[in-house]
PDB file of C-alpha atoms in Angstrom:
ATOM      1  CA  UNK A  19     -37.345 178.327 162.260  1.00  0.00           C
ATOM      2  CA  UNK A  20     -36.105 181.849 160.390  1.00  0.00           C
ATOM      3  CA  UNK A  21     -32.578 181.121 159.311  1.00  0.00           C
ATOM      4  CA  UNK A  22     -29.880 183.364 158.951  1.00  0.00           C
ATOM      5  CA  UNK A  23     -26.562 183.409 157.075  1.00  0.00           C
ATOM      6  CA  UNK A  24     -23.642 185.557 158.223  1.00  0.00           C
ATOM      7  CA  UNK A  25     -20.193 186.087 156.326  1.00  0.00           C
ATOM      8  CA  UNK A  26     -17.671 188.854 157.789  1.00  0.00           C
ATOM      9  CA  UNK A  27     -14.253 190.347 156.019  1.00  0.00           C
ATOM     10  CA  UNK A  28     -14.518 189.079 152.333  1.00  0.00           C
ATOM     11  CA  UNK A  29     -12.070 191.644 151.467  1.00  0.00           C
ATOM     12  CA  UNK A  30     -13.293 192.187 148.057  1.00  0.00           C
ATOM     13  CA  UNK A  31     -12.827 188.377 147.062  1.00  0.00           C
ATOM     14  CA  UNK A  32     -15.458 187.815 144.211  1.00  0.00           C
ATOM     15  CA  UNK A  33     -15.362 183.882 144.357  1.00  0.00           C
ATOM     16  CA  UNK A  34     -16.356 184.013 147.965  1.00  0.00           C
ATOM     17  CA  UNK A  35     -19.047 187.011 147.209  1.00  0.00           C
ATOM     18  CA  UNK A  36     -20.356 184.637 144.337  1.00  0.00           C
ATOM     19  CA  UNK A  37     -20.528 181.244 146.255  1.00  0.00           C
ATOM     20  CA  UNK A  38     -22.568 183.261 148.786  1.00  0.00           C
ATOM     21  CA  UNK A  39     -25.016 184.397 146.250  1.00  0.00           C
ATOM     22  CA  UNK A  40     -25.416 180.784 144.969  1.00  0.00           C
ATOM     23  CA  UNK A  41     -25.812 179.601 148.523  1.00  0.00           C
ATOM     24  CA  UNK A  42     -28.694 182.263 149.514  1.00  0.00           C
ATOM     25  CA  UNK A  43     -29.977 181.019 145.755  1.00  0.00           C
ATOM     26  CA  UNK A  44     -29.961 177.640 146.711  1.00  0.00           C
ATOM     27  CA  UNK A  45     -31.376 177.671 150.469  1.00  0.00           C
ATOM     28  CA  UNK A  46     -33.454 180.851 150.406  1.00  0.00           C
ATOM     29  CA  UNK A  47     -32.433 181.922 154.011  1.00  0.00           C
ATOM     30  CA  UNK A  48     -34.819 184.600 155.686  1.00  0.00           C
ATOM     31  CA  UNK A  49     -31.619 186.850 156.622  1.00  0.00           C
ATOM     32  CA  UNK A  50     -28.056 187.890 155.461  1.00  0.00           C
ATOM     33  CA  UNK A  51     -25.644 189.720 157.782  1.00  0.00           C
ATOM     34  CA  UNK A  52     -22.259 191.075 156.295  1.00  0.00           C
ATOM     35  CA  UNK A  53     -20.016 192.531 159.172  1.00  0.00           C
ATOM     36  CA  UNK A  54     -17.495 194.469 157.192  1.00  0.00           C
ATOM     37  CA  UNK A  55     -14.077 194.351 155.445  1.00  0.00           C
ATOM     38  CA  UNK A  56     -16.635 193.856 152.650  1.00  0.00           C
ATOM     39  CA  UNK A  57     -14.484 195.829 149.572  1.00  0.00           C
ATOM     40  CA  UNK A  58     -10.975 195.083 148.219  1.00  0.00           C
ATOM     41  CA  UNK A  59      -7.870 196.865 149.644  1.00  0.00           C
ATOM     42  CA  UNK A  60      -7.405 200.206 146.826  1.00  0.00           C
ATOM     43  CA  UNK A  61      -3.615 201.199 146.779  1.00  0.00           C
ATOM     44  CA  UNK A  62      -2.964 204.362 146.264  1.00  0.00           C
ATOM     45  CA  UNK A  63      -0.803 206.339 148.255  1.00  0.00           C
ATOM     46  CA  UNK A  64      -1.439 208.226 151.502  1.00  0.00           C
ATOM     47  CA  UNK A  65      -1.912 211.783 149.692  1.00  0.00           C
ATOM     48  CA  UNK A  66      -4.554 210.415 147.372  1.00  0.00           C
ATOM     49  CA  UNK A  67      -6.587 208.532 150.105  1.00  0.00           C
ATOM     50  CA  UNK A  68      -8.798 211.690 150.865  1.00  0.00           C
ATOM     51  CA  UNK A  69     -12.123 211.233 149.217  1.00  0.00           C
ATOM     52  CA  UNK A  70     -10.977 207.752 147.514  1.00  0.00           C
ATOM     53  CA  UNK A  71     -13.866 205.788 146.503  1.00  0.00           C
ATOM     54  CA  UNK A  72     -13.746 201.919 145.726  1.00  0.00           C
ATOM     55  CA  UNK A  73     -15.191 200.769 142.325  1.00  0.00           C
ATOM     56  CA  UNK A  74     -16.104 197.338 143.588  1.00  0.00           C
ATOM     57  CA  UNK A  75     -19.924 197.938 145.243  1.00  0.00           C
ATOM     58  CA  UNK A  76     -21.198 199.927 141.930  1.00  0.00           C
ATOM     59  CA  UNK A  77     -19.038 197.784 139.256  1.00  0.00           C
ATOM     60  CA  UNK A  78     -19.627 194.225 141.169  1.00  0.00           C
ATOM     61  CA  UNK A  79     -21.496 194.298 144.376  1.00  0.00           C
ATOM     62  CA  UNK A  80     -24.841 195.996 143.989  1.00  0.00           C
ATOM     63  CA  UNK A  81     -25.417 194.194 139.901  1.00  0.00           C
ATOM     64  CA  UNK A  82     -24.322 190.461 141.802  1.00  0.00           C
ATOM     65  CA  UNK A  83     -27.089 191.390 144.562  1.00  0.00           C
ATOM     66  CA  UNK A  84     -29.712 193.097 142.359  1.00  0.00           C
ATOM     67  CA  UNK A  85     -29.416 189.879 140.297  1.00  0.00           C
ATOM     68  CA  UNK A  86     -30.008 187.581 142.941  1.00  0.00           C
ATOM     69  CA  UNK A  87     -32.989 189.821 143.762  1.00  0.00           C
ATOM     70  CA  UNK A  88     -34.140 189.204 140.406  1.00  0.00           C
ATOM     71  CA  UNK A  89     -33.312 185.675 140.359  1.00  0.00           C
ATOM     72  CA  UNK A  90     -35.398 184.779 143.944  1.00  0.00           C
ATOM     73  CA  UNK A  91     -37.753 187.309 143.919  1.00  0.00           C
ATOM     74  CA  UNK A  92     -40.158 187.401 147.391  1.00  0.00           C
ATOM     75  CA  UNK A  93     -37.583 185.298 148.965  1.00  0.00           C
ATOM     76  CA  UNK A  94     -34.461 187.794 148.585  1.00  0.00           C
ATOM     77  CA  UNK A  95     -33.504 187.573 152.469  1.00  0.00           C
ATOM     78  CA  UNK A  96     -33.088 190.798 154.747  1.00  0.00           C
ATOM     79  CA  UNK A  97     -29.495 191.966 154.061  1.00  0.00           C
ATOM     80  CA  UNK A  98     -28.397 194.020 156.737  1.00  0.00           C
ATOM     81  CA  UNK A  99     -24.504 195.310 156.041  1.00  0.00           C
ATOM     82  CA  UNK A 100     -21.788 197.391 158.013  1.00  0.00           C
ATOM     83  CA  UNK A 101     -18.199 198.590 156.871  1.00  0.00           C
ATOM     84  CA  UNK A 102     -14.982 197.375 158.233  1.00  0.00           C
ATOM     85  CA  UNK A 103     -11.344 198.788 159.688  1.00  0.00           C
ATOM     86  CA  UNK A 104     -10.132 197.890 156.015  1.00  0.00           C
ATOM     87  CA  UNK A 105     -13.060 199.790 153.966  1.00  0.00           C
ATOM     88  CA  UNK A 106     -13.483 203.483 153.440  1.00  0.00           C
ATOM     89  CA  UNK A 107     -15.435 206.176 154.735  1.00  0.00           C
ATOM     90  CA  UNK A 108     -15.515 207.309 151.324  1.00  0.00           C
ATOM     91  CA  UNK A 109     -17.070 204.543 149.751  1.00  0.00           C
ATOM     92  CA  UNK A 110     -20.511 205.110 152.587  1.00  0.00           C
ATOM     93  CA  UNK A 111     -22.368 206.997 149.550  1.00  0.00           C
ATOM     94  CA  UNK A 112     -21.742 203.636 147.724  1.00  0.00           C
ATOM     95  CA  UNK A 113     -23.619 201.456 150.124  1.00  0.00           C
ATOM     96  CA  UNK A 114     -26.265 203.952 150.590  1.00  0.00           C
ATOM     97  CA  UNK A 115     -26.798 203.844 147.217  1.00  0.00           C
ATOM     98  CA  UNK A 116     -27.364 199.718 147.624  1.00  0.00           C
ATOM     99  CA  UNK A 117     -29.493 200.794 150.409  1.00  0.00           C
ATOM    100  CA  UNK A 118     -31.730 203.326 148.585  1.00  0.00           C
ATOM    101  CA  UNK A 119     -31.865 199.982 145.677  1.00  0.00           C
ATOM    102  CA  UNK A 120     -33.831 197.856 148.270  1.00  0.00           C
ATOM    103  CA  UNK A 121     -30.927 195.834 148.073  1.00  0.00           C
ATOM    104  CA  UNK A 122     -29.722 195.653 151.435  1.00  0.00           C
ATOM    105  CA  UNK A 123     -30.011 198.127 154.840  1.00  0.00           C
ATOM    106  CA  UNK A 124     -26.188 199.863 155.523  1.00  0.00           C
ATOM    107  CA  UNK A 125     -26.502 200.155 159.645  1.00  0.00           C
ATOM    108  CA  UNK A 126     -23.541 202.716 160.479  1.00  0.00           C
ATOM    109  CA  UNK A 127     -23.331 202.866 164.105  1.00  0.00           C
ATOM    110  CA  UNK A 128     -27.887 203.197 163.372  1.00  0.00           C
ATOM    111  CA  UNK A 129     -30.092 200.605 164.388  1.00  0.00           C
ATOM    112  CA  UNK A 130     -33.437 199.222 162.909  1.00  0.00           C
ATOM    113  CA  UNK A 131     -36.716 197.318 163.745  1.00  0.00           C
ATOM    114  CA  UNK A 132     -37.658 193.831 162.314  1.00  0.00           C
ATOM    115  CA  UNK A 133     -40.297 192.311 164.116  1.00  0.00           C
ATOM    116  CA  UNK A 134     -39.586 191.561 167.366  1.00  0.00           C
ATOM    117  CA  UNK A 135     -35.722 191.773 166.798  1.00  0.00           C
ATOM    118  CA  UNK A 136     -34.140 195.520 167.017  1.00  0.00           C
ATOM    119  CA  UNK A 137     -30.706 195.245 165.069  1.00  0.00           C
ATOM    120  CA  UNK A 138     -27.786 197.220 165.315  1.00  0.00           C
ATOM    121  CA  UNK A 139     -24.328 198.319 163.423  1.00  0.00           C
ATOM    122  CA  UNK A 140     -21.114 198.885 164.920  1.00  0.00           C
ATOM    123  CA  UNK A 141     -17.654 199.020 162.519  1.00  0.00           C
ATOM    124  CA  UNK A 142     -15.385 200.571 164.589  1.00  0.00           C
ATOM    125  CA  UNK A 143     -11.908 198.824 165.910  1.00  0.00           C
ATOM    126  CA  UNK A 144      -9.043 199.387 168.527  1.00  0.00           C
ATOM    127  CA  UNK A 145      -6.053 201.111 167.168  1.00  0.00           C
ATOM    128  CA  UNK A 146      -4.261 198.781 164.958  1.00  0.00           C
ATOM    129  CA  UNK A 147      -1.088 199.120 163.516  1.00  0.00           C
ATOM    130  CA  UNK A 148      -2.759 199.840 159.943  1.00  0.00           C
ATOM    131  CA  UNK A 149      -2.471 203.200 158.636  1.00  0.00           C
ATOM    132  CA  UNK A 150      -5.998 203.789 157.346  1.00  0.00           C
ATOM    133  CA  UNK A 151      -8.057 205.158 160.415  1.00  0.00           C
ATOM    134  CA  UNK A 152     -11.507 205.018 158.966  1.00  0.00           C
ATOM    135  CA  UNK A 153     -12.714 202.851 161.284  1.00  0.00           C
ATOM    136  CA  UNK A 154     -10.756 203.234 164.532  1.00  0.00           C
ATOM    137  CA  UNK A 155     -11.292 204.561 167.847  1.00  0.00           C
ATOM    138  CA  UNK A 156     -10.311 204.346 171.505  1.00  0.00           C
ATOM    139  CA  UNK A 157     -11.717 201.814 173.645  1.00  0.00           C
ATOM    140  CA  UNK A 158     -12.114 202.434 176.879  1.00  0.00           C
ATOM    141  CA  UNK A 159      -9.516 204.895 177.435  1.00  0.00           C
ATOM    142  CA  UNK A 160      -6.627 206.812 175.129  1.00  0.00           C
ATOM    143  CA  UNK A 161      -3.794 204.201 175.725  1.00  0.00           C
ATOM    144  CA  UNK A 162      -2.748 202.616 172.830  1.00  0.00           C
ATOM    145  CA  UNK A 163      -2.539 198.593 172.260  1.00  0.00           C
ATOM    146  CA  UNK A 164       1.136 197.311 171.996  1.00  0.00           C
ATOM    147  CA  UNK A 165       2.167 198.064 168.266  1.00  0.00           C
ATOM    148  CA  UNK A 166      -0.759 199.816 167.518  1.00  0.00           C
ATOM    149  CA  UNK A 167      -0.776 203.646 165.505  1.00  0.00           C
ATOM    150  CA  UNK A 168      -1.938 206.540 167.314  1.00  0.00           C
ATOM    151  CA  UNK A 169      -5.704 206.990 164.740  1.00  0.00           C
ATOM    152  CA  UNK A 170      -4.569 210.673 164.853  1.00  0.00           C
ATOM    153  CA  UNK A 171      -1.238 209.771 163.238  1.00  0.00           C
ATOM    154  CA  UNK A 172      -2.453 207.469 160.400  1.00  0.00           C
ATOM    155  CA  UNK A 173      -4.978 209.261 157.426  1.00  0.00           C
ATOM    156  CA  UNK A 174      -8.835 209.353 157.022  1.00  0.00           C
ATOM    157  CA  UNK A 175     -10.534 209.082 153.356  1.00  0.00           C
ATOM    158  CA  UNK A 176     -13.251 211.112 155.588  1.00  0.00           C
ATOM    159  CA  UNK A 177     -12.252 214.305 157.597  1.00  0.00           C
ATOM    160  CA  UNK A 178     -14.939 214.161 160.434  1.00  0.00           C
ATOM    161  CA  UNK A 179     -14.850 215.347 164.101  1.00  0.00           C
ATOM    162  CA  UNK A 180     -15.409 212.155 166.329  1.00  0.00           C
ATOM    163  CA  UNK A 181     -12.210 210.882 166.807  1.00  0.00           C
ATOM    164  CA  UNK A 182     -11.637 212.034 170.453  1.00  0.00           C
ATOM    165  CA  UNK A 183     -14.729 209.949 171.335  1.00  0.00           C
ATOM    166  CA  UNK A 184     -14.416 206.853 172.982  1.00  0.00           C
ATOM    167  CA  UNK A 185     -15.792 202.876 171.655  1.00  0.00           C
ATOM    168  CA  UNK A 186     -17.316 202.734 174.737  1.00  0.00           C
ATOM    169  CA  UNK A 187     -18.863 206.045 174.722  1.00  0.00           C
ATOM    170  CA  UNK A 188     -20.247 205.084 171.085  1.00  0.00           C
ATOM    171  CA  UNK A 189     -21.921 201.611 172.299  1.00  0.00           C
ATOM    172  CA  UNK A 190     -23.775 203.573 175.493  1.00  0.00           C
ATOM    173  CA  UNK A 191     -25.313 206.070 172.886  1.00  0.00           C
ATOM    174  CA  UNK A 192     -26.395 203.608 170.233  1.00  0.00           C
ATOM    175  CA  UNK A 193     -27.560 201.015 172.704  1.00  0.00           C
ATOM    176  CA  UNK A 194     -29.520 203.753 174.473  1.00  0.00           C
ATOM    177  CA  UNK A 195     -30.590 201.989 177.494  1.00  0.00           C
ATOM    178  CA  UNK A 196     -32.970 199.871 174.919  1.00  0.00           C
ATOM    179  CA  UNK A 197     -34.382 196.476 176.322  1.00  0.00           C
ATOM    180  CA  UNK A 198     -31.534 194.062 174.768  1.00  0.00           C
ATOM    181  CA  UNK A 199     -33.418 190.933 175.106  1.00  0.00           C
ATOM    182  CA  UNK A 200     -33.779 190.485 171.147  1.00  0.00           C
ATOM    183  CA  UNK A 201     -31.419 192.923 170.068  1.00  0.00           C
ATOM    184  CA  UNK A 202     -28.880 191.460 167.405  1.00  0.00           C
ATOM    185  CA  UNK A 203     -25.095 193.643 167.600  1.00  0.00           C
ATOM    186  CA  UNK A 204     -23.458 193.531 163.867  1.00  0.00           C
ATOM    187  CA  UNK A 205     -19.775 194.543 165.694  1.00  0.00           C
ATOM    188  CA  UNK A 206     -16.490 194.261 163.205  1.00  0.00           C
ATOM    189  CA  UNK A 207     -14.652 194.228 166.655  1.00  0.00           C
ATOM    190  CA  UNK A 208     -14.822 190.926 168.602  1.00  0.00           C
ATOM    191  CA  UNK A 209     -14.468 191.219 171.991  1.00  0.00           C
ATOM    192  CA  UNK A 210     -11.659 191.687 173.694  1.00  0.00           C
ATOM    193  CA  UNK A 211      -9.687 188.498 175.360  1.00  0.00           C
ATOM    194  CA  UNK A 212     -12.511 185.826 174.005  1.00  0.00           C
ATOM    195  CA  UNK A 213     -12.643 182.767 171.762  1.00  0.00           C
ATOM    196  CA  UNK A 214     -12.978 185.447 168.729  1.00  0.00           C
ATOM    197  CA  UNK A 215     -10.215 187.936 168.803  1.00  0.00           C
ATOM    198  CA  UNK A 216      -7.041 186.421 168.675  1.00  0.00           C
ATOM    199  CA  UNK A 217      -4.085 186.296 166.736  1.00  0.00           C
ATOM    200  CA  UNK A 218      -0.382 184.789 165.826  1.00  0.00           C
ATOM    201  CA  UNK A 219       0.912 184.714 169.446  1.00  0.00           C
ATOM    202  CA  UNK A 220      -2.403 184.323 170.924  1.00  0.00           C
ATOM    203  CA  UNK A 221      -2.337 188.294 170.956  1.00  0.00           C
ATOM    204  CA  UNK A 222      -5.641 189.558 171.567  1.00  0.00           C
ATOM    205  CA  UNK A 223      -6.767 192.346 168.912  1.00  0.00           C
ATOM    206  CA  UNK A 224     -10.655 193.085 170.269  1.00  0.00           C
ATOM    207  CA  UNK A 225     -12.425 195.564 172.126  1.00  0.00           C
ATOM    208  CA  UNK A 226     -12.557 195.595 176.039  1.00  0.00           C
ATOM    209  CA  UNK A 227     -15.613 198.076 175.407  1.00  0.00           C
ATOM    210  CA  UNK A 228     -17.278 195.185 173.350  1.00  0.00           C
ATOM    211  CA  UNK A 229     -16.325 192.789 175.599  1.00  0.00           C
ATOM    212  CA  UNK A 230     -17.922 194.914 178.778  1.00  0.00           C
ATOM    213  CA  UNK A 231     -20.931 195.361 176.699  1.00  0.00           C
ATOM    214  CA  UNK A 232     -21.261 192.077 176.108  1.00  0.00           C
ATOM    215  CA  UNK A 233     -20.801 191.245 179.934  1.00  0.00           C
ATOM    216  CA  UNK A 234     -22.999 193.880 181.278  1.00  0.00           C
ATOM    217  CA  UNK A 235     -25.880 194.230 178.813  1.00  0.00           C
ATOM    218  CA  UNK A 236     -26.278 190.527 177.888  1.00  0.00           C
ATOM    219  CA  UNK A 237     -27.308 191.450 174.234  1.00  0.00           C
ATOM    220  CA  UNK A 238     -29.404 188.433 172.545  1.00  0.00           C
ATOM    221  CA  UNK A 239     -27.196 188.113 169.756  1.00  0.00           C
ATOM    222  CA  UNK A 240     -23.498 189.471 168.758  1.00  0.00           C
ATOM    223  CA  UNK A 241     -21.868 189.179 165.360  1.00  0.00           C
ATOM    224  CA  UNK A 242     -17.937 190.046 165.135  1.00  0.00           C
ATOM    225  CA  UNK A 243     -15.581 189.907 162.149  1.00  0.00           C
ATOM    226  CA  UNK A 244     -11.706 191.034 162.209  1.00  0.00           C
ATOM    227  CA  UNK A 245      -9.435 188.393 163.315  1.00  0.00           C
ATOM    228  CA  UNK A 246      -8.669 186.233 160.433  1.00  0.00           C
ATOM    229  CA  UNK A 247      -6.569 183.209 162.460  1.00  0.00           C
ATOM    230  CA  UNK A 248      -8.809 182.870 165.831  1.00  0.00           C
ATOM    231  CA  UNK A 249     -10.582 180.291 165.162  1.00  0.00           C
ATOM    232  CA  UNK A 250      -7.596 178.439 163.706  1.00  0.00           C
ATOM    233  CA  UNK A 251      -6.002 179.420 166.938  1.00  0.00           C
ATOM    234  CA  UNK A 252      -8.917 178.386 169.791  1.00  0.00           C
ATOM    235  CA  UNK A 253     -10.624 176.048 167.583  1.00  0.00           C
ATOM    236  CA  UNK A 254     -13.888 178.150 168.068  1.00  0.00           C
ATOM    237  CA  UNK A 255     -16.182 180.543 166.307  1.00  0.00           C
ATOM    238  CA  UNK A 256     -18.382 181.433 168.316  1.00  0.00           C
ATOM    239  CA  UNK A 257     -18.794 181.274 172.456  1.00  0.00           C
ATOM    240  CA  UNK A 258     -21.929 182.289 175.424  1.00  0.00           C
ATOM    241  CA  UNK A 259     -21.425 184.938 177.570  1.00  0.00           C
ATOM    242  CA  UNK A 260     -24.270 184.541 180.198  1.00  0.00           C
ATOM    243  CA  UNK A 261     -27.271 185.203 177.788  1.00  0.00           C
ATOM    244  CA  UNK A 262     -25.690 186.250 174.786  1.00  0.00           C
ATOM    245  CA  UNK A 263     -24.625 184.010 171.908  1.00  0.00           C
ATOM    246  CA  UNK A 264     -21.536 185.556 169.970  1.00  0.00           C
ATOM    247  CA  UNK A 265     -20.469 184.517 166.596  1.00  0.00           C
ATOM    248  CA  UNK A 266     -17.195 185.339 164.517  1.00  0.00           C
ATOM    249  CA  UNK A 267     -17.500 184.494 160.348  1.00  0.00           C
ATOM    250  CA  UNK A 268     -13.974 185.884 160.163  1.00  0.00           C
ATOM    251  CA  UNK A 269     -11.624 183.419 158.415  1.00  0.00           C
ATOM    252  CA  UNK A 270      -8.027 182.518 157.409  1.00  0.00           C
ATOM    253  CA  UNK A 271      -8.800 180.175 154.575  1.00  0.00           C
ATOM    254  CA  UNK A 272      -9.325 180.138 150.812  1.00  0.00           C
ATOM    255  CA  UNK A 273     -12.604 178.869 151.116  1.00  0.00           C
ATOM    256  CA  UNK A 274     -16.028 181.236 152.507  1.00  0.00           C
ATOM    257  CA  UNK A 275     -16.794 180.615 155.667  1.00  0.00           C
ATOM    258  CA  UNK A 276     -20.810 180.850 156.234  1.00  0.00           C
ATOM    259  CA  UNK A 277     -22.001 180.379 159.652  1.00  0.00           C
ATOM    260  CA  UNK A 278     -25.807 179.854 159.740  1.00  0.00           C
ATOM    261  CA  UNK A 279     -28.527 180.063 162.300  1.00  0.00           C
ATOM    262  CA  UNK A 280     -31.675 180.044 163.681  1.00  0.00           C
ATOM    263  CA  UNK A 281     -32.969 183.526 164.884  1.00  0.00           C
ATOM    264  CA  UNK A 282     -35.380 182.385 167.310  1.00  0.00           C
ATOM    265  CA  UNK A 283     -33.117 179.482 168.142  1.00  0.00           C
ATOM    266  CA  UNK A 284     -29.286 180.762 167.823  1.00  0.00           C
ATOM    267  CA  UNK A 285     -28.093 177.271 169.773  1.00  0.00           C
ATOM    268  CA  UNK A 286     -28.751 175.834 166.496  1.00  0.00           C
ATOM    269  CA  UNK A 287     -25.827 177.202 164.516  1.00  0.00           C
ATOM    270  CA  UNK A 288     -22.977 175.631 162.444  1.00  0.00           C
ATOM    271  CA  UNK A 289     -20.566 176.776 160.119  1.00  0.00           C
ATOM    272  CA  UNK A 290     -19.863 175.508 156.785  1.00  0.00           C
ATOM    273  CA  UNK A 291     -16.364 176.052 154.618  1.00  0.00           C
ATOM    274  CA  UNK A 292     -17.865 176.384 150.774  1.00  0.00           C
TER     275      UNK A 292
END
């Protein structure tokens, strides 16, 4: 069995990023997923967000991984890592940098080989009502979720030129018509109307372009992130969807939530509150 460890939307917490590290210390698992919301909220105002870039991955999260690298040597796990709604554009040269250490792979909507597995990054979210707009797109279509900001009406730390295109559009082109029988989706979004998206209210807050994916491509493996409360709320984290095995590490609590499981096996999962 090749085990894997998965922990979404830390938020910049330190005490959860450290009992991780002791964890992958302590068990030596063969693979580390991250699924965004990684860094700690920076507030500044909205005419000082342009070009902002977080402190946290060169001051804290590249010495607390290239330590545990030290520390475990040949068994430092494949770290594969994506950004979420509530990280910056801005700070992508500072996980790059992490990448270019060895010390983990940054997937931003990319994809990349392991074996038999083909493994793949996706951070972006449904309009929320957040104003940072990063990391959000249109789903299926340009209406706007109840409450949400228009992403042309909030601010970017990145001026770029996508933000017409649609999620769905994005998860055609990365997916590529690839055989999906072992690929693994890293997705901050969960899917829309599932065990794994909701919210106070039972409000749903995922992607219906996910959520088609996930229907029509039967991807091996999905990992989601995102909504803090749903498993507090449908006493799940993770649910099937025909062949596909879905998994949310997103979590409410003071404590980390680590959900663990077996690659070749994912119906042996659990996840642990540490």
């Amino acid at each position: 069995m090749t085990t894997c460890y998965f922990v979404s939307d830390l938020h910049g917490d330190k005490t959860k990023f450290e009992k991780l590290v002791s964890e992958i210390a302590r068990k030596k698992p063969s693979f580390l997923f991250m699924a965004g919301d990684l860094l700690p909220h920076v507030k500044v105002s909205d005419n000082q967000k342009q070009g902002v870039v977080n402190p946290f991955i060169d001051d804290f999260l590249i010495p607390l991984f290239r330590h545990l690298q030290k520390e475990i040597g040949c068994n430092y796990p494949e770290v594969y890592l994506i950004a979420g709604n509530d990280d910056y554009k801005s700070d992508i040269p500072g996980f790059q940098k992490g990448a270019e250490s060895d010390l983990w792979k940054f997937l931003n909507s990319s994809k990349v080989k392991f074996g038999p597995y083909h493994i793949y990054g996706y951070s972006y979210v449904p309009p929320t009502p957040f104003r940072l707009k990063d990391w959000e797109k249109f789903d299926i279509d340009f209406s706007l979720p109840e409450g949400a900001l228009n992403p042309e009406q909030g601010y970017k730390s990145v001026k770029d030129d996508d933000e017409f295109k649609l999620i769905s559009e994005d998860l055609e082109k990365l997916s590529d018509n690839d055989p999906l029988e072992k690929a693994i989706f890293m997705m901050h979004s969960p899917p829309y109307d599932s065990l794994l998206d909701k919210i106070p209210g039972n409000r749903s807050i995922g992607s219906k372009a996910i959520a088609d994916f996930i229907k029509n491509k039967q991807p091996y493996i999905t990992l989601h992130g995102h909504a803090h409360e749903t498993s507090e709320i449908t006493g799940e984290w993770h649910q099937i969807t025909g062949r596909t095995r879905s998994f949310s590490a997103a979590y409410n609590g003071p404590g980390l939530a680590l959900v663990i499981f077996q690659i070749d096996n994912p119906d042996q999962c659990e996840r642990k509150i540490i």
